[in-house]
Short mmCIF file of C-alpha atoms and ligand atoms in Angstrom, two decimals:
data_model
loop_
_atom_site.label_atom_id
_atom_site.label_comp_id
_atom_site.label_asym_id
_atom_site.label_seq_id
_atom_site.Cartn_x
_atom_site.Cartn_y
_atom_site.Cartn_z
CA MET A 924 -19.09 -16.22 -13.61
CA ALA A 925 -17.11 -15.13 -11.35
CA ARG A 926 -18.51 -16.23 -7.66
CA PHE A 927 -18.21 -13.54 -4.89
CA ILE A 928 -16.14 -13.59 -1.22
CA PHE A 929 -17.63 -10.99 1.27
CA ILE A 930 -14.79 -10.52 4.09
CA THR A 931 -16.20 -7.93 6.63
CA GLY A 932 -14.86 -6.99 10.13
CA GLY A 933 -15.96 -7.45 14.30
CA VAL A 934 -15.06 -6.36 17.74
CA VAL A 935 -11.81 -4.22 17.05
CA SER A 936 -10.26 -2.65 14.01
CA SER A 937 -6.71 -3.29 13.27
CA LEU A 938 -7.42 -7.29 12.75
CA GLY A 939 -5.55 -7.10 9.71
CA LYS A 940 -8.80 -7.82 7.32
CA GLY A 941 -6.71 -6.36 4.50
CA ILE A 942 -3.38 -9.13 4.74
CA ALA A 943 -6.10 -11.74 5.82
CA SER A 944 -8.05 -10.77 2.80
CA ALA A 945 -4.98 -10.45 0.84
CA ALA A 946 -3.68 -14.18 1.88
CA LEU A 947 -6.90 -15.77 1.08
CA GLY A 948 -6.10 -14.18 -2.82
CA ALA A 949 -2.69 -15.52 -3.14
CA LEU A 950 -3.97 -19.04 -1.08
CA LEU A 951 -6.51 -19.25 -3.88
CA GLN A 952 -4.57 -18.54 -6.35
CA ALA A 953 -2.38 -21.17 -5.18
CA ARG A 954 -5.05 -23.72 -6.77
CA GLY A 955 -4.78 -22.00 -9.97
CA TYR A 956 -7.84 -19.96 -9.60
CA SER A 957 -7.52 -16.33 -10.82
CA VAL A 958 -8.66 -13.80 -8.57
CA ARG A 959 -9.84 -9.74 -8.12
CA LEU A 960 -9.51 -8.14 -5.01
CA ARG A 961 -11.93 -5.04 -3.92
CA LYS A 962 -12.09 -2.59 -0.56
CA LEU A 963 -15.93 -0.84 -0.17
CA ASP A 964 -14.66 2.25 2.22
CA PRO A 965 -17.27 3.54 4.10
CA TYR A 966 -16.02 7.01 4.96
CA LEU A 967 -16.97 9.83 2.96
CA ASN A 968 -13.81 11.35 1.28
CA VAL A 969 -13.94 10.43 -1.43
CA ASP A 970 -10.65 8.85 -1.32
CA PRO A 971 -7.93 8.73 1.21
CA GLY A 972 -5.27 10.85 -1.70
CA THR A 973 -6.08 13.77 0.99
CA MET A 974 -6.19 11.93 4.25
CA ASN A 975 -3.09 13.18 6.20
CA PRO A 976 -1.10 9.79 6.06
CA PHE A 977 -0.64 9.62 9.90
CA GLN A 978 -4.78 8.99 10.74
CA HIS A 979 -5.28 6.74 7.75
CA GLY A 980 -1.62 5.62 6.67
CA GLU A 981 0.10 5.55 2.74
CA VAL A 982 -1.48 6.11 0.39
CA PHE A 983 -1.37 3.60 -2.24
CA VAL A 984 -1.20 4.95 -6.06
CA THR A 985 -1.86 2.52 -8.71
CA ASP A 986 -1.18 2.38 -12.30
CA ASP A 987 -3.84 4.56 -14.07
CA GLY A 988 -3.38 7.12 -10.93
CA ALA A 989 -6.22 6.22 -8.27
CA GLU A 990 -4.84 7.34 -4.47
CA THR A 991 -6.60 4.24 -2.55
CA ASP A 992 -6.68 2.52 0.61
CA LEU A 993 -3.34 0.84 1.29
CA ASP A 994 -5.26 -1.85 1.95
CA LEU A 995 -4.78 -2.92 -1.92
CA GLY A 996 -0.99 -2.84 -1.69
CA HIS A 997 -1.38 -5.93 0.32
CA TYR A 998 -3.33 -7.18 -2.35
CA GLU A 999 -1.20 -6.73 -5.16
CA ARG A 1000 2.18 -7.79 -2.61
CA PHE A 1001 0.71 -10.95 -2.19
CA THR A 1002 -0.97 -11.86 -5.64
CA GLY A 1003 0.63 -10.28 -7.78
CA VAL A 1004 -2.26 -8.74 -9.67
CA ALA A 1005 -2.00 -4.82 -9.91
CA ALA A 1006 -4.54 -3.01 -8.87
CA SER A 1007 -6.55 -0.37 -10.69
CA GLN A 1008 -9.10 2.67 -9.90
CA ALA A 1009 -11.78 0.11 -9.67
CA ASP A 1010 -10.80 -1.90 -6.72
CA ASN A 1011 -11.42 0.85 -4.41
CA VAL A 1012 -14.47 2.57 -3.70
CA THR A 1013 -15.56 5.05 -0.77
CA SER A 1014 -18.82 6.32 0.37
CA GLY A 1015 -17.53 8.98 -1.00
CA ARG A 1016 -17.23 8.16 -4.15
CA ILE A 1017 -20.93 6.80 -4.47
CA TYR A 1018 -22.36 9.70 -3.21
CA GLN A 1019 -20.45 12.16 -5.66
CA HIS A 1020 -21.64 9.34 -8.36
CA ILE A 1021 -25.39 9.85 -6.76
CA ILE A 1022 -25.86 13.31 -6.35
CA GLN A 1023 -23.88 13.82 -10.05
CA LYS A 1024 -26.50 11.94 -11.77
CA GLU A 1025 -28.96 13.38 -9.89
CA ARG A 1026 -28.79 16.92 -10.89
CA ARG A 1027 -28.46 15.68 -14.64
CA GLY A 1028 -32.06 14.92 -13.77
CA ASP A 1029 -31.08 10.97 -14.73
CA TYR A 1030 -33.77 9.39 -12.22
CA LEU A 1031 -36.61 11.00 -13.56
CA GLY A 1032 -38.51 12.53 -10.89
CA ALA A 1033 -37.90 9.89 -8.03
CA THR A 1034 -36.97 10.02 -4.43
CA VAL A 1035 -33.47 9.96 -4.33
CA GLN A 1036 -32.93 7.59 -1.31
CA VAL A 1037 -29.64 4.87 0.81
CA ILE A 1038 -31.82 2.43 -0.42
CA PRO A 1039 -31.77 1.71 -3.18
CA HIS A 1040 -29.95 3.68 -5.11
CA VAL A 1041 -26.62 3.63 -3.09
CA THR A 1042 -27.10 0.11 -2.44
CA ASP A 1043 -27.44 -0.50 -6.46
CA GLU A 1044 -24.30 1.87 -6.79
CA ILE A 1045 -22.47 -0.41 -4.57
CA LYS A 1046 -23.06 -3.53 -6.11
CA SER A 1047 -22.93 -2.08 -9.20
CA PHE A 1048 -19.32 -0.95 -8.43
CA ILE A 1049 -18.94 -5.36 -6.90
CA LEU A 1050 -19.86 -6.49 -10.38
CA SER A 1051 -18.08 -4.38 -12.69
CA ASP A 1052 -15.71 -6.16 -14.87
CA SER A 1053 -15.76 -9.17 -12.29
CA GLU A 1054 -16.58 -11.70 -15.66
CA GLN A 1055 -12.94 -12.86 -16.37
CA HIS A 1056 -12.28 -13.65 -12.26
CA ASP A 1057 -12.64 -17.09 -11.10
CA PHE A 1058 -13.16 -15.09 -7.65
CA VAL A 1059 -13.61 -11.57 -6.64
CA LEU A 1060 -13.14 -11.08 -3.27
CA CYS A 1061 -14.75 -7.89 -1.99
CA GLU A 1062 -13.19 -6.61 1.80
CA ILE A 1063 -15.74 -3.84 3.76
CA GLY A 1064 -13.90 -1.20 5.29
CA GLY A 1065 -15.08 -0.78 9.11
CA THR A 1066 -16.98 -2.58 11.30
CA VAL A 1067 -19.60 -4.55 11.52
CA GLY A 1068 -22.41 -2.07 13.30
CA ASP A 1069 -20.65 1.27 12.31
CA ILE A 1070 -23.38 3.75 10.95
CA GLU A 1071 -21.57 4.64 7.21
CA GLY A 1072 -21.06 0.75 7.40
CA LEU A 1073 -24.75 -0.28 6.62
CA PRO A 1074 -25.41 0.88 2.76
CA PHE A 1075 -22.55 -1.48 1.83
CA PHE A 1076 -23.95 -4.55 4.18
CA GLU A 1077 -27.22 -3.71 2.84
CA ALA A 1078 -26.01 -4.00 0.04
CA ILE A 1079 -23.15 -7.40 -0.22
CA ARG A 1080 -26.88 -8.76 1.33
CA GLN A 1081 -28.17 -8.21 -1.38
CA LEU A 1082 -25.93 -9.56 -3.75
CA SER A 1083 -25.57 -12.21 -2.28
CA TYR A 1084 -29.62 -12.94 -2.55
CA GLU A 1085 -30.08 -11.36 -5.60
CA LEU A 1086 -26.65 -13.38 -7.17
CA PRO A 1087 -27.54 -17.16 -8.24
CA ARG A 1088 -27.17 -20.24 -5.13
CA GLY A 1089 -24.24 -21.25 -4.00
CA SER A 1090 -21.99 -17.71 -5.85
CA SER A 1091 -21.09 -15.96 -2.74
CA ALA A 1092 -19.71 -16.89 0.29
CA PHE A 1093 -19.06 -13.78 3.49
CA VAL A 1094 -16.07 -14.46 5.55
CA HIS A 1095 -16.12 -12.27 8.89
CA LEU A 1096 -13.01 -11.88 10.76
CA THR A 1097 -13.19 -11.35 14.65
CA LEU A 1098 -11.29 -11.09 17.65
CA LEU A 1099 -11.02 -13.62 20.50
CA PRO A 1100 -9.26 -11.90 23.49
CA PHE A 1101 -7.23 -13.63 26.12
CA ILE A 1102 -8.88 -12.59 30.03
CA ASP A 1103 -5.99 -12.65 32.52
CA THR A 1104 -7.79 -12.61 35.47
CA ALA A 1105 -9.70 -15.29 34.37
CA GLY A 1106 -6.98 -16.66 32.20
CA GLU A 1107 -9.31 -17.92 29.17
CA LEU A 1108 -9.82 -16.85 25.51
CA LYS A 1109 -13.35 -14.83 25.47
CA THR A 1110 -15.61 -15.64 23.21
CA LYS A 1111 -18.30 -13.35 23.96
CA PRO A 1112 -17.97 -10.68 21.78
CA THR A 1113 -17.71 -12.82 18.42
CA GLN A 1114 -20.71 -14.21 19.54
CA HIS A 1115 -21.67 -10.26 20.12
CA SER A 1116 -20.76 -9.12 16.49
CA VAL A 1117 -21.92 -12.22 14.44
CA LYS A 1118 -25.35 -11.37 16.41
CA GLU A 1119 -25.18 -7.55 14.81
CA LEU A 1120 -24.53 -9.64 11.27
CA ARG A 1121 -27.07 -11.69 11.68
CA SER A 1122 -29.74 -8.84 12.62
CA ILE A 1123 -28.59 -7.31 9.29
CA GLY A 1124 -29.26 -10.07 7.31
CA ILE A 1125 -25.69 -11.48 7.17
CA GLN A 1126 -24.76 -15.11 8.33
CA PRO A 1127 -21.24 -15.54 8.08
CA ASP A 1128 -20.15 -18.47 6.39
CA VAL A 1129 -16.80 -18.77 8.12
CA LEU A 1130 -15.18 -17.05 10.91
CA LEU A 1131 -11.35 -16.29 10.72
CA CYS A 1132 -10.37 -15.89 15.10
CA ARG A 1133 -7.57 -13.76 15.49
CA SER A 1134 -6.41 -14.60 18.62
CA ASP A 1135 -2.65 -14.66 20.39
CA ARG A 1136 -2.51 -18.07 21.66
CA PRO A 1137 -4.63 -21.41 20.74
CA ILE A 1138 -8.14 -22.55 20.69
CA PRO A 1139 -9.54 -25.00 22.22
CA PRO A 1140 -11.69 -27.25 21.11
CA ASP A 1141 -14.60 -26.97 23.14
CA GLU A 1142 -14.36 -22.28 22.94
CA ARG A 1143 -13.89 -23.45 18.88
CA ARG A 1144 -17.51 -25.67 19.12
CA LYS A 1145 -18.98 -22.89 21.02
CA ILE A 1146 -18.43 -20.12 18.88
CA ALA A 1147 -20.21 -22.88 16.23
CA LEU A 1148 -22.87 -23.36 18.08
CA PHE A 1149 -23.71 -20.07 18.77
CA CYS A 1150 -22.77 -18.22 15.59
CA ASN A 1151 -24.12 -21.02 13.46
CA VAL A 1152 -20.85 -21.89 11.95
CA HIS A 1153 -19.74 -25.50 10.89
CA ALA A 1154 -16.94 -26.21 13.41
CA ASP A 1155 -14.67 -26.86 10.69
CA ALA A 1156 -15.22 -23.27 9.87
CA VAL A 1157 -14.47 -21.65 12.67
CA ILE A 1158 -10.74 -20.47 11.75
CA GLN A 1159 -7.24 -19.99 14.23
CA ALA A 1160 -5.88 -17.33 13.19
CA LEU A 1161 -2.96 -16.83 15.13
CA ASP A 1162 -0.76 -14.07 15.36
CA ALA A 1163 2.09 -14.39 12.69
CA GLU A 1164 5.55 -12.86 13.46
CA ASN A 1165 5.72 -12.22 9.72
CA ILE A 1166 3.03 -11.29 7.46
CA TYR A 1167 4.60 -12.98 4.27
CA GLN A 1168 3.57 -16.71 6.72
CA VAL A 1169 -0.15 -15.34 6.99
CA PRO A 1170 -1.13 -17.41 3.57
CA LEU A 1171 1.19 -20.60 5.15
CA SER A 1172 -0.29 -20.30 8.62
CA TYR A 1173 -4.55 -20.04 7.56
CA HIS A 1174 -4.46 -22.45 5.35
CA ALA A 1175 -2.45 -24.45 8.09
CA GLU A 1176 -6.38 -23.96 9.85
CA GLY A 1177 -7.99 -25.15 6.99
CA PHE A 1178 -8.83 -21.56 5.73
CA ASP A 1179 -9.13 -21.96 1.64
CA ARG A 1180 -10.89 -25.38 2.71
CA ALA A 1181 -13.80 -23.67 4.66
CA VAL A 1182 -14.20 -21.08 2.12
CA LEU A 1183 -13.88 -23.59 -0.93
CA ASP A 1184 -15.70 -26.07 0.87
CA VAL A 1185 -18.64 -23.01 0.93
CA PHE A 1186 -18.91 -22.99 -2.60
CA GLY A 1187 -18.42 -26.67 -2.95
CA LEU A 1188 -15.42 -26.67 -4.02
CA GLY A 1189 -13.15 -27.88 -1.57
CA GLU A 1190 -11.73 -31.46 -3.08
CA GLU A 1191 -11.36 -30.21 -6.47
CA ARG A 1192 -7.84 -28.43 -6.33
CA GLN A 1193 -5.02 -28.83 -3.95
CA PRO A 1194 -2.79 -26.13 -3.71
CA ASP A 1195 1.16 -25.10 -4.70
CA LEU A 1196 2.46 -23.38 -2.04
CA SER A 1197 5.90 -23.73 -3.03
CA ARG A 1198 6.37 -19.46 -3.78
CA TRP A 1199 5.44 -18.77 0.07
CA ASP A 1200 7.26 -21.81 1.17
CA GLU A 1201 10.44 -20.06 0.23
CA ILE A 1202 9.67 -16.78 1.09
CA VAL A 1203 8.78 -17.40 4.13
CA HIS A 1204 12.19 -19.39 4.92
CA ARG A 1205 14.17 -16.63 3.44
CA VAL A 1206 12.51 -14.20 5.93
CA LEU A 1207 12.48 -16.36 8.88
CA GLU A 1208 16.16 -17.74 8.26
CA PRO A 1209 18.27 -15.18 6.43
CA GLU A 1210 22.63 -14.73 6.24
CA GLY A 1211 23.22 -11.24 8.39
CA GLU A 1212 21.29 -7.85 8.62
CA VAL A 1213 21.78 -4.29 7.01
CA ARG A 1214 20.76 -1.09 8.89
CA ILE A 1215 18.83 1.50 7.51
CA ALA A 1216 17.42 4.48 8.85
CA VAL A 1217 14.69 5.70 6.79
CA VAL A 1218 14.54 9.69 8.02
CA GLY A 1219 10.49 11.28 7.12
CA LYS A 1220 8.07 12.87 9.10
CA TYR A 1221 6.21 10.55 9.35
CA THR A 1222 7.78 7.64 11.20
CA GLY A 1223 6.05 7.75 14.05
CA LEU A 1224 2.89 5.96 12.01
CA LYS A 1225 4.23 3.25 10.63
CA ASP A 1226 1.59 2.10 8.52
CA ALA A 1227 2.19 5.40 7.20
CA TYR A 1228 4.83 3.61 4.92
CA LYS A 1229 4.10 0.70 4.70
CA SER A 1230 4.83 0.01 1.05
CA LEU A 1231 8.12 1.01 1.77
CA GLY A 1232 8.68 -0.69 4.54
CA GLU A 1233 7.69 -3.81 2.59
CA ALA A 1234 9.86 -3.34 0.15
CA LEU A 1235 13.04 -2.74 1.63
CA ALA A 1236 12.53 -5.67 2.84
CA HIS A 1237 11.79 -7.99 -0.08
CA GLY A 1238 14.95 -6.11 -1.15
CA GLY A 1239 16.26 -7.70 2.07
CA ILE A 1240 14.84 -10.84 1.04
CA ALA A 1241 16.34 -10.44 -2.73
CA ASN A 1242 19.65 -10.32 -1.09
CA ASN A 1243 19.21 -13.39 1.69
CA VAL A 1244 19.19 -10.33 4.64
CA ARG A 1245 17.16 -9.20 7.50
CA VAL A 1246 16.74 -5.16 7.02
CA ALA A 1247 16.54 -3.41 10.23
CA THR A 1248 14.82 -0.65 9.65
CA GLU A 1249 15.58 2.20 12.18
CA TRP A 1250 12.56 4.92 10.97
CA ILE A 1251 13.93 8.84 12.27
CA GLU A 1252 11.77 11.67 12.73
CA ALA A 1253 13.37 14.25 10.05
CA GLU A 1254 12.70 17.25 12.90
CA ILE A 1255 16.17 15.70 14.63
CA PHE A 1256 18.06 16.42 12.29
CA GLU A 1257 17.33 20.35 13.11
CA GLU A 1258 18.93 20.11 16.05
CA GLU A 1259 22.83 19.88 17.19
CA GLY A 1260 24.25 16.70 17.98
CA ALA A 1261 21.53 14.21 17.03
CA LEU A 1262 23.68 13.49 13.53
CA PRO A 1263 25.56 10.40 15.72
CA ARG A 1264 21.91 8.38 15.21
CA LEU A 1265 23.65 8.18 11.63
CA GLU A 1266 26.88 6.82 12.73
CA ASP A 1267 26.85 3.22 12.74
CA VAL A 1268 23.46 2.42 10.09
CA HIS A 1269 24.48 0.82 6.89
CA GLY A 1270 21.88 3.41 3.92
CA ILE A 1271 19.59 5.77 4.58
CA LEU A 1272 16.22 6.59 2.34
CA VAL A 1273 14.52 9.32 2.43
CA PRO A 1274 10.83 9.47 1.26
CA GLY A 1275 7.91 10.62 -0.24
CA GLY A 1276 6.11 13.87 2.05
CA PHE A 1277 4.49 16.31 1.59
CA GLY A 1278 4.89 19.89 3.26
CA GLN A 1279 8.29 22.29 4.81
CA ARG A 1280 8.41 20.05 8.51
CA GLY A 1281 10.88 18.29 8.64
CA SER A 1282 12.46 19.29 5.40
CA GLU A 1283 15.63 20.76 7.05
CA GLY A 1284 16.64 17.75 8.39
CA MET A 1285 16.49 15.82 5.90
CA ILE A 1286 18.43 17.71 3.57
CA THR A 1287 20.92 17.33 6.39
CA ALA A 1288 20.58 13.84 6.78
CA THR A 1289 21.46 13.49 3.07
CA GLN A 1290 24.30 15.49 2.94
CA PHE A 1291 25.59 13.42 5.96
CA ALA A 1292 25.24 10.27 3.13
CA ARG A 1293 26.63 12.25 0.29
CA THR A 1294 29.25 13.25 1.99
CA ARG A 1295 30.11 9.84 3.59
CA GLU A 1296 30.08 8.02 0.71
CA LEU A 1297 26.96 6.23 3.01
CA PRO A 1298 24.88 4.88 0.22
CA PHE A 1299 21.97 7.01 -0.13
CA PHE A 1300 17.73 6.71 -1.51
CA GLY A 1301 15.88 9.58 -2.08
CA ILE A 1302 12.02 9.15 -3.52
CA CYS A 1303 10.24 12.06 -4.80
CA PHE A 1304 10.33 14.48 -1.91
CA GLY A 1305 14.06 12.32 -0.61
CA MET A 1306 14.93 13.27 -4.98
CA GLN A 1307 13.63 16.92 -4.87
CA LEU A 1308 16.11 17.95 -1.19
CA ALA A 1309 18.52 16.18 -2.65
CA VAL A 1310 18.75 18.47 -5.38
CA VAL A 1311 17.89 21.02 -2.75
CA GLU A 1312 20.95 20.26 -1.25
CA ALA A 1313 23.17 19.67 -4.08
CA VAL A 1314 22.24 23.33 -5.39
CA ARG A 1315 23.29 24.62 -1.81
CA ASN A 1316 26.27 22.57 -1.11
CA LEU A 1317 28.03 22.34 -4.08
CA LEU A 1318 27.09 24.70 -6.50
CA GLY A 1319 26.53 27.43 -3.45
CA ARG A 1320 23.72 28.31 -4.10
CA THR A 1321 22.78 28.80 0.07
CA ASP A 1322 19.32 29.39 -0.34
CA ALA A 1323 17.61 27.00 -2.43
CA THR A 1324 14.21 25.61 -1.80
CA SER A 1325 11.74 24.32 -3.41
CA THR A 1326 8.81 26.50 -3.44
CA GLU A 1327 6.66 24.37 -2.11
CA PHE A 1328 7.56 25.93 1.56
CA GLY A 1329 6.75 29.25 -0.57
CA GLU A 1330 7.18 31.33 -2.94
CA ALA A 1331 11.36 31.71 -3.82
CA ASP A 1332 13.19 33.66 -7.17
CA ASP A 1333 14.66 30.15 -8.70
CA PRO A 1334 13.92 27.50 -6.72
CA ALA A 1335 15.35 24.36 -7.17
CA ILE A 1336 12.34 22.76 -7.12
CA GLY A 1337 9.21 23.98 -8.45
CA LEU A 1338 5.57 23.68 -9.05
CA MET A 1339 4.72 21.08 -12.05
CA THR A 1340 3.03 23.20 -14.58
CA GLU A 1341 2.48 21.52 -17.67
CA TRP A 1342 2.59 17.54 -18.70
CA MET A 1343 2.23 15.32 -21.05
CA SER A 1344 0.09 11.93 -20.28
CA GLU A 1345 -1.50 9.28 -22.85
CA GLU A 1346 -4.84 11.96 -22.24
CA GLY A 1347 -2.90 14.22 -24.00
CA LEU A 1348 -1.29 18.24 -22.36
CA GLN A 1349 -2.34 18.74 -18.86
CA ALA A 1350 -1.67 21.55 -16.74
CA ARG A 1351 -2.37 22.78 -13.39
CA ASN A 1352 -1.74 26.03 -11.00
CA MET A 1353 -1.43 26.95 -7.81
CA ASN A 1354 -4.77 27.72 -6.43
CA GLY A 1355 -6.54 24.12 -8.26
CA ASP A 1356 -7.56 21.73 -6.62
CA LEU A 1357 -5.62 19.52 -3.88
CA GLY A 1358 -7.39 16.05 -4.03
CA GLY A 1359 -6.81 14.18 -7.12
CA THR A 1360 -4.31 16.48 -8.71
CA MET A 1361 -0.99 15.45 -9.03
CA ARG A 1362 1.06 13.77 -11.16
CA LEU A 1363 -0.74 10.64 -10.57
CA GLY A 1364 -0.23 7.07 -11.46
CA SER A 1365 2.48 5.04 -14.61
CA TYR A 1366 4.22 6.82 -16.65
CA THR A 1367 7.40 6.73 -18.69
CA ALA A 1368 10.62 7.43 -17.81
CA HIS A 1369 13.71 6.85 -20.23
CA LEU A 1370 17.40 5.61 -19.05
CA ARG A 1371 20.36 7.41 -20.07
CA PRO A 1372 22.16 4.60 -21.73
CA GLY A 1373 25.72 3.88 -20.00
CA SER A 1374 24.22 5.03 -16.67
CA ARG A 1375 24.15 3.45 -13.66
CA ILE A 1376 20.35 3.16 -13.70
CA SER A 1377 19.87 1.75 -16.81
CA GLU A 1378 22.43 -1.70 -15.20
CA ILE A 1379 20.13 -1.98 -12.19
CA TYR A 1380 16.95 -1.77 -14.04
CA GLY A 1381 18.55 -3.74 -16.62
CA SER A 1382 16.64 -1.21 -19.20
CA LEU A 1383 16.70 1.47 -20.83
CA GLU A 1384 13.05 2.26 -20.32
CA ILE A 1385 10.85 1.76 -17.67
CA ASN A 1386 7.37 2.64 -15.95
CA GLU A 1387 7.16 3.55 -12.41
CA ARG A 1388 4.15 4.89 -10.82
CA HIS A 1389 3.95 8.63 -9.84
CA ARG A 1390 2.31 11.10 -7.09
CA HIS A 1391 3.67 14.20 -7.16
CA ARG A 1392 2.72 17.99 -8.06
CA TYR A 1393 6.53 19.25 -7.72
CA GLU A 1394 9.52 18.93 -9.94
CA VAL A 1395 13.40 19.44 -10.49
CA ASN A 1396 13.73 23.08 -12.06
CA SER A 1397 16.09 21.47 -15.67
CA GLN A 1398 17.51 25.06 -15.85
CA TYR A 1399 20.23 22.84 -12.80
CA ARG A 1400 20.54 20.45 -14.71
CA SER A 1401 23.74 20.87 -17.09
CA LEU A 1402 25.07 22.72 -13.59
CA LEU A 1403 24.29 19.71 -11.54
CA GLU A 1404 26.09 17.62 -14.29
CA GLN A 1405 29.59 20.04 -14.23
CA HIS A 1406 29.54 19.42 -10.15
CA GLY A 1407 28.90 15.22 -10.52
CA VAL A 1408 25.54 15.44 -9.72
CA ILE A 1409 23.16 13.61 -13.09
CA ILE A 1410 19.98 13.80 -14.31
CA SER A 1411 20.37 9.87 -15.92
CA GLY A 1412 16.34 9.45 -15.97
CA THR A 1413 14.01 10.80 -17.65
CA SER A 1414 9.90 12.23 -19.20
CA PRO A 1415 10.34 10.30 -22.91
CA ASP A 1416 9.74 14.17 -23.91
CA GLU A 1417 13.32 15.21 -21.96
CA LEU A 1418 11.11 17.18 -19.50
CA LEU A 1419 10.83 15.66 -16.04
CA PRO A 1420 13.54 14.85 -14.99
CA GLU A 1421 13.26 11.52 -12.78
CA VAL A 1422 16.51 9.79 -11.87
CA LEU A 1423 19.47 11.65 -10.10
CA GLU A 1424 22.32 9.38 -10.00
CA ILE A 1425 25.85 10.57 -8.67
CA PRO A 1426 28.07 8.36 -10.57
CA SER A 1427 31.15 8.52 -8.28
CA HIS A 1428 29.30 7.99 -4.93
CA PRO A 1429 29.20 4.43 -4.41
CA TRP A 1430 25.73 4.68 -4.31
CA PHE A 1431 22.91 7.27 -4.81
CA PHE A 1432 20.22 7.35 -6.04
CA GLY A 1433 16.99 10.47 -6.82
CA VAL A 1434 13.66 9.28 -7.77
CA GLN A 1435 10.69 10.92 -9.15
CA PHE A 1436 8.86 8.34 -8.82
CA HIS A 1437 7.54 5.35 -6.20
CA PRO A 1438 9.29 2.12 -6.63
CA GLU A 1439 8.62 1.26 -3.55
CA LEU A 1440 4.83 0.89 -5.20
CA LYS A 1441 5.66 -2.11 -7.36
CA SER A 1442 7.60 -4.47 -4.60
CA LYS A 1443 6.37 -7.79 -4.11
CA PRO A 1444 8.05 -10.14 -2.40
CA PHE A 1445 8.51 -12.46 -4.93
CA GLU A 1446 9.58 -9.89 -7.63
CA PRO A 1447 11.54 -7.30 -4.94
CA HIS A 1448 12.08 -4.24 -6.59
CA PRO A 1449 15.39 -3.69 -8.78
CA LEU A 1450 16.43 -0.14 -7.11
CA PHE A 1451 15.43 -2.18 -3.85
CA ALA A 1452 17.76 -4.90 -3.99
CA SER A 1453 20.66 -3.12 -5.63
CA PHE A 1454 20.58 -0.74 -2.51
CA VAL A 1455 20.87 -3.34 -0.06
CA ASP A 1456 22.78 -4.97 -1.54
CA ALA A 1457 25.15 -2.07 -1.56
CA ALA A 1458 24.01 -0.79 2.39
CA LEU A 1459 25.50 -4.86 2.35
CA THR A 1460 28.67 -4.02 1.17
CA GLN A 1461 28.78 -0.73 3.16
CA SER A 1462 27.48 -3.60 6.45
CA ARG A 1463 31.59 -5.13 5.80
CA LEU A 1464 33.32 -1.93 5.63
CA VAL A 1465 32.81 -0.93 9.04
N1 LIG B 1053 5.14 16.41 -1.85
C1 LIG B 1053 6.07 16.56 -3.36
C2 LIG B 1053 5.72 17.23 -4.44
O1 LIG B 1053 4.12 17.11 -4.12
C3 LIG B 1053 6.72 15.10 -3.17
C4 LIG B 1053 5.35 14.78 -2.72
C5 LIG B 1053 5.64 13.17 -2.65
O2 LIG B 1053 6.38 12.57 -2.66
N2 LIG B 1053 4.79 11.84 -3.02
O3 LIG B 1053 5.71 16.90 -5.42
#
């Protein structure tokens, strides 16, 4: 039977609970344990798919088509274990399920309540499909004390009591702020946060204390004493220069050991951390640098492009260089005089996005990359706009557009009304629901023999994750080909364009899928490795 580790947070949000959970998963794996990571989000949205990336950051899409919290991306990148729909749940989904059951009459007349019905639903989510793993790590979103989080805390409290003794552990992440005027790290917020946890019946076993400087031994003893935690389970979690240092640095502080001690397994196995040593070495000691401009519309919040930033970094790891990413708001290219900002970059990437705002700026940046022979990578929306750019400027149809921006007679990009999935024919229309109705998750694409994309992948068949509602209008395919823009990848039935490339350009690709979602530090995605390589070649030209 699996052992369960519950990870909660206190004091403030944004302490890196997701990375800490992912790092713990990686450290347990390094000792040969199998892990599964799950995220429980207390908000009422059914999933984050309808949430503004500006507020909530990126939506991470799994192979099975779930739109999930971006922490699942960290989990996958650190452990290599593919996340699924069954690894992220929200209050919204729990309530949706309960209300459906109530309407069906499944509760046989009972009063449906938070305890036991909501908590039971949460517990069954945590326990489902857990048997085959050594450890299941469950991160609870938000911080202790949030009203909406209470049913989740109650559910994990009940579980730790119901599971066999010694098969669960609580890790609590807190902050030790440094107060300048006192010249001290303060432990009081941590004490209060643990008091809050204990008031709802949860005694943490391990405290992971985020701090921007070393924690003096006296302060550690104080935290241990007042929080009722062993002194060697008060772990100092210092800020890291790079997230991939986190597993090594938390390990050096005894984090995984302290967690395993709770299960009586601290001495059992030694970890093999060589792959993390290698990644950190490559990240911290690159042999060069390339500059990539990401021209998008949510560039004000880095979390909105979390996986993309990581995949670019992985492309750097593959080439032993640092990728310096310039996040540029696309709208600036809608005014005269902004293009010089792109003069000294070595590659341009137009990422996924929704809605018209900024699209003209992206098209201008794409035209710049195409005509100046700069490496160009268009992802999803970025591919669609590369088609609009080509139809306008190569085919001379200056009014080319996407129906995402309003009705059009002869759109270059149109609403995808039908497509095949494993479940059969999927159909959508203009007035349908927005949530969860896109072409989501992993789909197979076939690559054209002899194309550059097939060389990059080393394969004629690929599986990549999708999240889109619109598609390239196939009617333009042969016209585009006549102008040197070829569709070199399609859905297996050849109806949906998946990849576009310009063979005469040094590196110009558009892909309808999101390759960034599958890239890992120890397995950089071939397209990102190739893009950074092309940028490196470009950097040597200038
Ligand atoms: N807005 C576009 C669509 O829905 C692109 C989506 C995306 O970039 N993920 O098709």
